[in-house]
Tab-separated table of N, CA and C in Angstrom:
chain	number	residue	atom	x	y	z
A	28	MET	N	14.817	-42.137	78.912
A	28	MET	CA	15.726	-41.122	78.447
A	28	MET	C	17.104	-41.358	79.054
A	29	GLN	N	18.022	-41.368	78.052
A	29	GLN	CA	19.679	-41.411	78.545
A	29	GLN	C	20.449	-40.330	78.063
A	30	ILE	N	21.298	-39.904	78.734
A	30	ILE	CA	22.355	-39.053	78.199
A	30	ILE	C	23.717	-39.819	77.803
A	31	LYS	N	24.129	-39.541	76.767
A	31	LYS	CA	25.384	-40.308	76.209
A	31	LYS	C	26.139	-39.378	75.385
A	32	VAL	N	27.330	-39.838	75.136
A	32	VAL	CA	28.226	-39.230	74.189
A	32	VAL	C	27.624	-39.469	72.720
A	33	VAL	N	27.717	-38.350	71.998
A	33	VAL	CA	27.255	-38.550	70.695
A	33	VAL	C	28.351	-38.324	69.634
A	34	GLU	N	28.277	-39.208	68.612
A	34	GLU	CA	29.267	-39.089	67.426
A	34	GLU	C	29.029	-37.834	66.781
A	35	LEU	N	30.180	-37.508	66.102
A	35	LEU	CA	30.169	-36.099	65.474
A	35	LEU	C	29.126	-36.043	64.263
A	36	ASP	N	28.961	-36.966	63.427
A	36	ASP	CA	28.111	-36.964	62.391
A	36	ASP	C	26.659	-36.874	62.783
A	37	GLN	N	26.349	-37.420	63.932
A	37	GLN	CA	24.990	-37.164	64.560
A	37	GLN	C	24.856	-35.876	65.119
A	38	VAL	N	25.840	-35.397	65.726
A	38	VAL	CA	25.771	-34.079	66.207
A	38	VAL	C	25.508	-33.020	65.156
A	39	TRP	N	26.168	-33.111	63.985
A	39	TRP	CA	25.879	-32.222	62.846
A	39	TRP	C	24.513	-32.434	62.385
A	40	ARG	N	23.900	-33.589	62.141
A	40	ARG	CA	22.602	-33.748	61.806
A	40	ARG	C	21.583	-33.204	62.705
A	41	LEU	N	21.823	-33.331	63.997
A	41	LEU	CA	20.885	-32.942	64.814
A	41	LEU	C	20.898	-31.253	64.934
A	42	ARG	N	22.095	-30.689	64.849
A	42	ARG	CA	22.214	-29.230	64.814
A	42	ARG	C	21.439	-28.711	63.545
A	43	GLN	N	21.852	-29.374	62.558
A	43	GLN	CA	21.036	-28.896	61.158
A	43	GLN	C	19.537	-28.906	61.411
A	44	GLU	N	18.948	-30.003	61.932
A	44	GLU	CA	17.506	-30.126	62.118
A	44	GLU	C	17.020	-29.252	63.113
A	45	ILE	N	17.593	-29.158	64.029
A	45	ILE	CA	17.089	-28.294	65.256
A	45	ILE	C	17.424	-26.857	65.198
A	46	LEU	N	18.617	-26.426	65.001
A	46	LEU	CA	19.092	-25.069	65.283
A	46	LEU	C	19.067	-24.274	63.919
A	47	TRP	N	19.533	-24.846	62.714
A	47	TRP	CA	19.594	-24.250	61.606
A	47	TRP	C	19.051	-24.808	60.301
A	48	PRO	N	17.735	-25.169	60.333
A	48	PRO	CA	17.199	-25.990	59.265
A	48	PRO	C	17.003	-25.223	58.014
A	49	ASP	N	17.143	-23.820	58.002
A	49	ASP	CA	17.106	-23.025	56.893
A	49	ASP	C	18.495	-22.687	56.363
A	50	ARG	N	19.468	-23.215	56.810
A	50	ARG	CA	21.058	-22.924	56.395
A	50	ARG	C	21.421	-24.385	55.669
A	51	PRO	N	22.563	-24.094	54.927
A	51	PRO	CA	23.227	-25.358	54.477
A	51	PRO	C	23.923	-26.195	55.631
A	52	SER	N	24.047	-27.437	55.364
A	52	SER	CA	24.538	-28.407	56.355
A	52	SER	C	25.871	-28.027	56.953
A	53	SER	N	26.700	-27.462	56.013
A	53	SER	CA	27.969	-26.922	56.555
A	53	SER	C	28.012	-25.895	57.721
A	54	PHE	N	26.691	-25.144	57.796
A	54	PHE	CA	26.621	-24.188	58.834
A	54	PHE	C	26.564	-24.788	60.265
A	55	SER	N	26.179	-26.076	60.285
A	55	SER	CA	26.047	-26.700	61.618
A	55	SER	C	27.486	-27.174	61.963
A	56	GLN	N	28.658	-26.991	61.350
A	56	GLN	CA	29.920	-27.449	61.678
A	56	GLN	C	30.729	-26.178	61.999
A	57	VAL	N	31.191	-26.417	63.302
A	57	VAL	CA	32.067	-25.142	63.915
A	57	VAL	C	33.441	-25.694	64.096
A	58	THR	N	34.266	-24.610	64.036
A	58	THR	CA	35.779	-24.849	64.286
A	58	THR	C	35.874	-25.509	65.737
A	59	GLY	N	36.582	-26.594	65.879
A	59	GLY	CA	36.913	-27.096	67.214
A	59	GLY	C	35.953	-28.404	67.510
A	60	ASP	N	35.066	-28.628	66.673
A	60	ASP	CA	34.128	-29.795	66.911
A	60	ASP	C	34.932	-31.036	67.079
A	61	GLU	N	35.983	-31.168	66.395
A	61	GLU	CA	36.659	-32.461	66.468
A	61	GLU	C	37.189	-32.883	67.873
A	62	SER	N	37.599	-31.557	68.475
A	62	SER	CA	38.118	-31.777	69.848
A	62	SER	C	37.260	-31.409	71.006
A	63	ALA	N	35.983	-31.056	70.725
A	63	ALA	CA	34.981	-30.903	71.666
A	63	ALA	C	34.307	-32.197	72.084
A	64	GLN	N	33.655	-32.124	73.246
A	64	GLN	CA	32.781	-33.161	73.807
A	64	GLN	C	31.308	-32.829	73.435
A	65	HIS	N	30.682	-33.871	73.004
A	65	HIS	CA	29.286	-33.813	72.554
A	65	HIS	C	28.455	-34.816	73.243
A	66	PHE	N	27.259	-34.368	73.879
A	66	PHE	CA	26.303	-35.106	74.679
A	66	PHE	C	25.034	-34.843	73.991
A	67	GLY	N	24.261	-36.016	74.148
A	67	GLY	CA	22.919	-35.991	73.643
A	67	GLY	C	21.861	-36.749	74.504
A	68	VAL	N	20.564	-36.421	74.263
A	68	VAL	CA	19.569	-37.239	74.876
A	68	VAL	C	19.052	-38.361	74.072
A	69	TRP	N	19.092	-39.639	74.416
A	69	TRP	CA	18.557	-40.677	73.520
A	69	TRP	C	17.233	-40.997	74.157
A	70	ALA	N	16.362	-41.019	73.368
A	70	ALA	CA	14.887	-41.391	73.770
A	70	ALA	C	14.035	-41.952	72.635
A	71	ASP	N	13.161	-42.730	72.813
A	71	ASP	CA	12.278	-43.093	71.845
A	71	ASP	C	13.141	-43.728	70.656
A	72	GLY	N	14.369	-44.253	70.815
A	72	GLY	CA	14.981	-44.914	69.655
A	72	GLY	C	15.770	-43.889	68.785
A	73	ASP	N	15.882	-42.656	69.202
A	73	ASP	CA	16.714	-41.730	68.483
A	73	ASP	C	17.307	-40.647	69.296
A	74	TRP	N	18.100	-39.926	68.772
A	74	TRP	CA	18.579	-38.671	69.467
A	74	TRP	C	17.668	-37.677	69.437
A	75	ARG	N	17.316	-36.953	70.583
A	75	ARG	CA	16.313	-35.954	70.808
A	75	ARG	C	16.860	-34.571	71.055
A	76	ALA	N	17.992	-34.657	71.531
A	76	ALA	CA	18.586	-33.172	72.112
A	76	ALA	C	20.178	-33.374	72.046
A	77	VAL	N	20.810	-32.382	71.839
A	77	VAL	CA	22.185	-32.253	71.592
A	77	VAL	C	22.829	-31.016	72.402
A	78	VAL	N	24.098	-31.216	72.895
A	78	VAL	CA	24.873	-30.073	73.277
A	78	VAL	C	26.201	-30.233	73.115
A	79	SER	N	27.192	-29.314	72.859
A	79	SER	CA	28.593	-29.433	72.799
A	79	SER	C	29.306	-28.518	73.783
A	80	ILE	N	30.484	-29.008	74.293
A	80	ILE	CA	31.138	-28.231	75.326
A	80	ILE	C	32.488	-28.103	74.753
A	81	PHE	N	33.086	-26.864	74.597
A	81	PHE	CA	34.411	-26.557	73.978
A	81	PHE	C	35.318	-26.011	75.049
A	82	GLU	N	36.629	-26.473	75.170
A	82	GLU	CA	37.633	-25.968	76.019
A	82	GLU	C	38.277	-24.837	75.129
A	83	THR	N	38.257	-23.506	75.581
A	83	THR	CA	38.708	-22.447	74.810
A	83	THR	C	39.614	-21.658	75.729
A	84	HIS	N	40.312	-20.714	75.088
A	84	HIS	CA	41.189	-19.887	75.965
A	84	HIS	C	40.541	-19.084	77.198
A	85	GLU	N	39.245	-18.918	77.011
A	85	GLU	CA	38.503	-18.281	78.038
A	85	GLU	C	37.847	-19.322	79.157
A	86	GLY	N	37.982	-20.494	78.784
A	86	GLY	CA	37.508	-21.642	79.657
A	86	GLY	C	36.568	-22.489	78.925
A	87	PHE	N	35.690	-23.151	79.701
A	87	PHE	CA	34.613	-24.017	78.914
A	87	PHE	C	33.536	-23.378	78.436
A	88	GLN	N	33.133	-23.566	77.117
A	88	GLN	CA	31.944	-22.848	76.544
A	88	GLN	C	30.932	-24.039	76.156
A	89	LEU	N	29.833	-23.787	76.658
A	89	LEU	CA	28.690	-24.523	76.290
A	89	LEU	C	28.118	-24.041	74.903
A	90	ARG	N	27.888	-24.884	73.899
A	90	ARG	CA	27.443	-24.355	72.565
A	90	ARG	C	26.505	-25.356	72.018
A	91	LYS	N	25.611	-24.817	71.129
A	91	LYS	CA	24.818	-25.419	70.119
A	91	LYS	C	23.721	-26.416	71.021
A	92	LEU	N	23.162	-25.920	72.079
A	92	LEU	CA	22.043	-26.813	72.689
A	92	LEU	C	20.907	-26.584	71.910
A	93	GLY	N	20.289	-27.645	71.673
A	93	GLY	CA	19.037	-27.791	70.957
A	93	GLY	C	18.397	-29.050	71.225
A	94	THR	N	16.951	-29.021	71.229
A	94	THR	CA	15.993	-30.161	71.444
A	94	THR	C	14.918	-30.145	70.298
A	95	GLN	N	14.773	-31.318	69.796
A	95	GLN	CA	13.747	-31.485	68.671
A	95	GLN	C	12.325	-30.891	69.160
A	96	ALA	N	11.700	-30.171	68.369
A	96	ALA	CA	10.511	-29.428	68.655
A	96	ALA	C	9.486	-30.302	69.440
A	97	SER	N	9.275	-31.586	68.830
A	97	SER	CA	8.267	-32.218	69.509
A	97	SER	C	8.690	-32.922	70.887
A	98	TYR	N	9.840	-32.696	71.288
A	98	TYR	CA	10.460	-33.181	72.605
A	98	TYR	C	10.711	-32.013	73.548
A	99	ARG	N	10.392	-30.869	73.243
A	99	ARG	CA	10.668	-29.802	74.193
A	99	ARG	C	9.635	-29.688	75.214
A	100	ARG	N	10.078	-29.030	76.282
A	100	ARG	CA	9.252	-28.746	77.518
A	100	ARG	C	9.122	-30.132	78.325
A	101	ARG	N	10.169	-31.079	78.058
A	101	ARG	CA	10.133	-32.482	78.971
A	101	ARG	C	11.395	-32.440	79.709
A	102	GLY	N	12.183	-31.346	79.761
A	102	GLY	CA	13.213	-31.284	80.742
A	102	GLY	C	14.600	-31.752	80.070
A	103	PHE	N	14.633	-32.255	78.785
A	103	PHE	CA	15.877	-32.743	78.335
A	103	PHE	C	17.022	-31.719	78.198
A	104	GLY	N	16.716	-30.506	77.929
A	104	GLY	CA	17.562	-29.395	77.838
A	104	GLY	C	18.152	-29.319	79.306
A	105	ARG	N	17.387	-29.103	80.355
A	105	ARG	CA	17.963	-28.934	81.696
A	105	ARG	C	18.665	-30.128	82.076
A	106	GLU	N	18.451	-31.376	81.699
A	106	GLU	CA	19.244	-32.431	82.153
A	106	GLU	C	20.649	-32.480	81.447
A	107	LEU	N	20.523	-32.004	80.057
A	107	LEU	CA	21.713	-31.889	79.223
A	107	LEU	C	22.693	-30.958	79.932
A	108	VAL	N	22.107	-29.641	80.194
A	108	VAL	CA	22.912	-28.619	80.879
A	108	VAL	C	23.594	-29.039	82.078
A	109	GLN	N	22.773	-29.630	83.009
A	109	GLN	CA	23.288	-30.217	84.281
A	109	GLN	C	24.248	-31.200	84.076
A	110	HIS	N	24.190	-32.122	83.030
A	110	HIS	CA	25.274	-33.087	82.845
A	110	HIS	C	26.454	-32.322	82.385
A	111	VAL	N	26.437	-31.353	81.471
A	111	VAL	CA	27.703	-30.678	81.022
A	111	VAL	C	28.247	-29.992	82.256
A	112	LEU	N	27.457	-29.301	83.064
A	112	LEU	CA	28.116	-28.626	84.259
A	112	LEU	C	28.797	-29.656	85.262
A	113	ASN	N	28.209	-30.721	85.265
A	113	ASN	CA	28.826	-31.891	86.182
A	113	ASN	C	30.245	-32.215	85.538
A	114	TRP	N	30.124	-32.436	84.272
A	114	TRP	CA	31.275	-32.907	83.599
A	114	TRP	C	32.471	-31.797	83.679
A	115	CYS	N	32.061	-30.464	83.494
A	115	CYS	CA	33.060	-29.463	83.687
A	115	CYS	C	33.659	-29.274	85.044
A	116	SER	N	32.698	-29.520	86.261
A	116	SER	CA	33.088	-29.458	87.511
A	116	SER	C	34.097	-30.799	87.674
A	117	GLU	N	33.928	-31.854	87.089
A	117	GLU	CA	34.928	-33.005	87.214
A	117	GLU	C	36.156	-32.658	86.636
A	118	LYS	N	36.172	-31.614	85.724
A	118	LYS	CA	37.427	-31.261	84.967
A	118	LYS	C	38.042	-30.112	85.749
A	119	LYS	N	37.589	-29.663	86.863
A	119	LYS	CA	38.036	-28.618	87.727
A	119	LYS	C	37.785	-27.300	87.170
A	120	ALA	N	36.770	-27.142	86.387
A	120	ALA	CA	36.451	-25.685	85.774
A	120	ALA	C	35.924	-24.851	86.909
A	121	ALA	N	36.260	-23.609	86.886
A	121	ALA	CA	35.608	-22.646	87.938
A	121	ALA	C	34.310	-22.165	87.466
A	122	ASP	N	34.033	-21.960	86.213
A	122	ASP	CA	32.751	-21.570	85.642
A	122	ASP	C	32.601	-22.030	84.174
A	123	VAL	N	31.366	-21.856	83.584
A	123	VAL	CA	31.161	-22.148	82.154
A	123	VAL	C	30.537	-20.971	81.543
A	124	PHE	N	30.826	-20.668	80.468
A	124	PHE	CA	30.225	-19.786	79.616
A	124	PHE	C	29.382	-20.051	78.432
A	125	LEU	N	28.347	-19.262	78.040
A	125	LEU	CA	27.685	-19.517	76.671
A	125	LEU	C	27.180	-18.184	76.188
A	126	ASP	N	26.905	-18.403	74.767
A	126	ASP	CA	26.283	-17.206	74.154
A	126	ASP	C	24.707	-17.628	73.863
A	127	ALA	N	23.705	-17.133	74.765
A	127	ALA	CA	22.439	-17.563	74.559
A	127	ALA	C	21.702	-16.642	73.561
A	128	ARG	N	20.833	-17.265	72.643
A	128	ARG	CA	19.860	-16.531	71.869
A	128	ARG	C	19.074	-15.673	72.890
A	129	ILE	N	18.638	-14.575	72.644
A	129	ILE	CA	18.027	-13.660	73.471
A	129	ILE	C	16.796	-14.124	74.025
A	130	HIS	N	16.030	-14.785	73.159
A	130	HIS	CA	14.672	-15.329	73.594
A	130	HIS	C	14.802	-16.516	74.750
A	131	GLN	N	16.167	-17.018	74.782
A	131	GLN	CA	16.309	-18.134	75.764
A	131	GLN	C	16.962	-17.571	77.073
A	132	VAL	N	17.347	-16.378	77.194
A	132	VAL	CA	17.996	-15.763	78.393
A	132	VAL	C	17.248	-16.173	79.554
A	133	ASN	N	15.831	-15.993	79.764
A	133	ASN	CA	15.214	-16.220	80.899
A	133	ASN	C	15.355	-17.751	81.225
A	134	TRP	N	15.343	-18.524	80.312
A	134	TRP	CA	15.386	-20.093	80.609
A	134	TRP	C	16.677	-20.369	81.252
A	135	TYR	N	17.808	-19.660	80.795
A	135	TYR	CA	19.072	-19.932	81.450
A	135	TYR	C	19.219	-19.413	82.790
A	136	GLU	N	18.549	-17.999	82.889
A	136	GLU	CA	18.646	-17.412	84.350
A	136	GLU	C	17.903	-18.260	85.329
A	137	GLN	N	16.666	-18.878	85.018
A	137	GLN	CA	16.085	-19.732	85.766
A	137	GLN	C	16.957	-21.026	86.239
A	138	GLY	N	17.935	-21.515	85.465
A	138	GLY	CA	18.822	-22.366	85.845
A	138	GLY	C	20.150	-21.951	86.598
A	139	GLY	N	20.211	-20.699	86.915
A	139	GLY	CA	21.293	-20.129	87.597
A	139	GLY	C	22.266	-19.388	86.767
A	140	TRP	N	22.224	-19.190	85.612
A	140	TRP	CA	23.165	-18.526	84.719
A	140	TRP	C	22.993	-16.916	85.004
A	141	VAL	N	23.980	-16.273	84.813
A	141	VAL	CA	24.102	-14.894	84.942
A	141	VAL	C	24.526	-14.165	83.673
A	142	LYS	N	23.982	-13.157	83.382
A	142	LYS	CA	24.236	-12.230	82.174
A	142	LYS	C	25.466	-11.660	82.447
A	143	LYS	N	26.467	-11.628	81.324
A	143	LYS	CA	27.804	-10.886	81.404
A	143	LYS	C	27.759	-9.911	80.143
A	144	GLY	N	27.933	-8.655	80.438
A	144	GLY	CA	28.176	-7.749	79.239
A	144	GLY	C	26.689	-7.600	78.724
A	145	LYS	N	26.730	-6.853	77.338
A	145	LYS	CA	25.623	-6.445	76.684
A	145	LYS	C	25.367	-7.488	75.490
A	146	PRO	N	24.003	-7.562	75.165
A	146	PRO	CA	23.576	-8.322	73.912
A	146	PRO	C	24.494	-7.886	72.784
A	147	PHE	N	24.657	-8.928	71.859
A	147	PHE	CA	25.339	-8.603	70.560
A	147	PHE	C	24.596	-9.364	69.530
A	148	GLN	N	24.994	-9.058	68.297
A	148	GLN	CA	24.372	-9.743	67.039
A	148	GLN	C	25.466	-10.743	66.521
A	149	LYS	N	24.920	-12.032	66.013
A	149	LYS	CA	25.709	-12.857	65.401
A	149	LYS	C	24.789	-13.683	64.424
A	150	TYR	N	25.160	-13.888	63.177
A	150	TYR	CA	24.350	-14.548	62.212
A	150	TYR	C	22.898	-13.930	62.270
A	151	GLU	N	22.834	-12.889	62.123
A	151	GLU	CA	21.510	-12.206	62.054
A	151	GLU	C	20.394	-12.427	63.337
A	152	LYS	N	21.139	-12.855	64.383
A	152	LYS	CA	20.376	-13.127	65.559
A	152	LYS	C	21.131	-12.465	66.855
A	153	ALA	N	20.215	-12.045	67.832
A	153	ALA	CA	20.672	-11.502	68.995
A	153	ALA	C	21.054	-12.517	70.103
A	154	TYR	N	22.254	-12.228	70.721
A	154	TYR	CA	22.826	-13.123	71.739
A	154	TYR	C	23.310	-12.445	73.003
A	155	GLN	N	23.230	-13.098	73.970
A	155	GLN	CA	23.654	-12.667	75.313
A	155	GLN	C	24.756	-13.533	75.995
A	156	ARG	N	25.909	-12.958	76.220
A	156	ARG	CA	26.830	-13.900	77.092
A	156	ARG	C	26.366	-14.122	78.309
A	157	MET	N	26.494	-15.402	78.928
A	157	MET	CA	26.172	-15.878	80.186
A	157	MET	C	26.998	-16.718	80.913
A	158	ILE	N	27.228	-16.498	82.235
A	158	ILE	CA	28.187	-17.304	82.977
A	158	ILE	C	27.478	-18.229	84.033
A	159	TYR	N	28.066	-19.379	84.247
A	159	TYR	CA	27.508	-20.317	85.357
A	159	TYR	C	28.713	-20.515	86.194
A	160	THR	N	28.687	-20.159	87.477
A	160	THR	CA	29.808	-20.434	88.360
A	160	THR	C	29.553	-21.784	89.137
A	161	LEU	N	30.633	-22.556	88.966
A	161	LEU	CA	30.413	-24.056	89.503
A	161	LEU	C	30.800	-23.961	90.963
């Protein structure tokens, strides 16, 4: 397993396969992708997980973390998140935020993330804003 920078076309392919398989491919493209930093896990000859980090007016935002189903529970997500947190720390960020799907909140809490505010709805799914202080 290696963590590497991922080209945007591969990011979109992975997001589509992992996060939004029931939506059109354009749904996996978000505003700011061109200026964001994208990292992925390379294992067994292909990309197996992906995450993007965006610099916003609120600070650094971790978005679109996903791991292929057959590669989950191997620590790829944790490794990617830690890589992004280290990257943000090098950029002198004080903290990082994300909007976690509700069913993933506990996973993030186990990694040291803290809830901020109340859950909200987006794209017919429930989310929770979370913060990690560096």
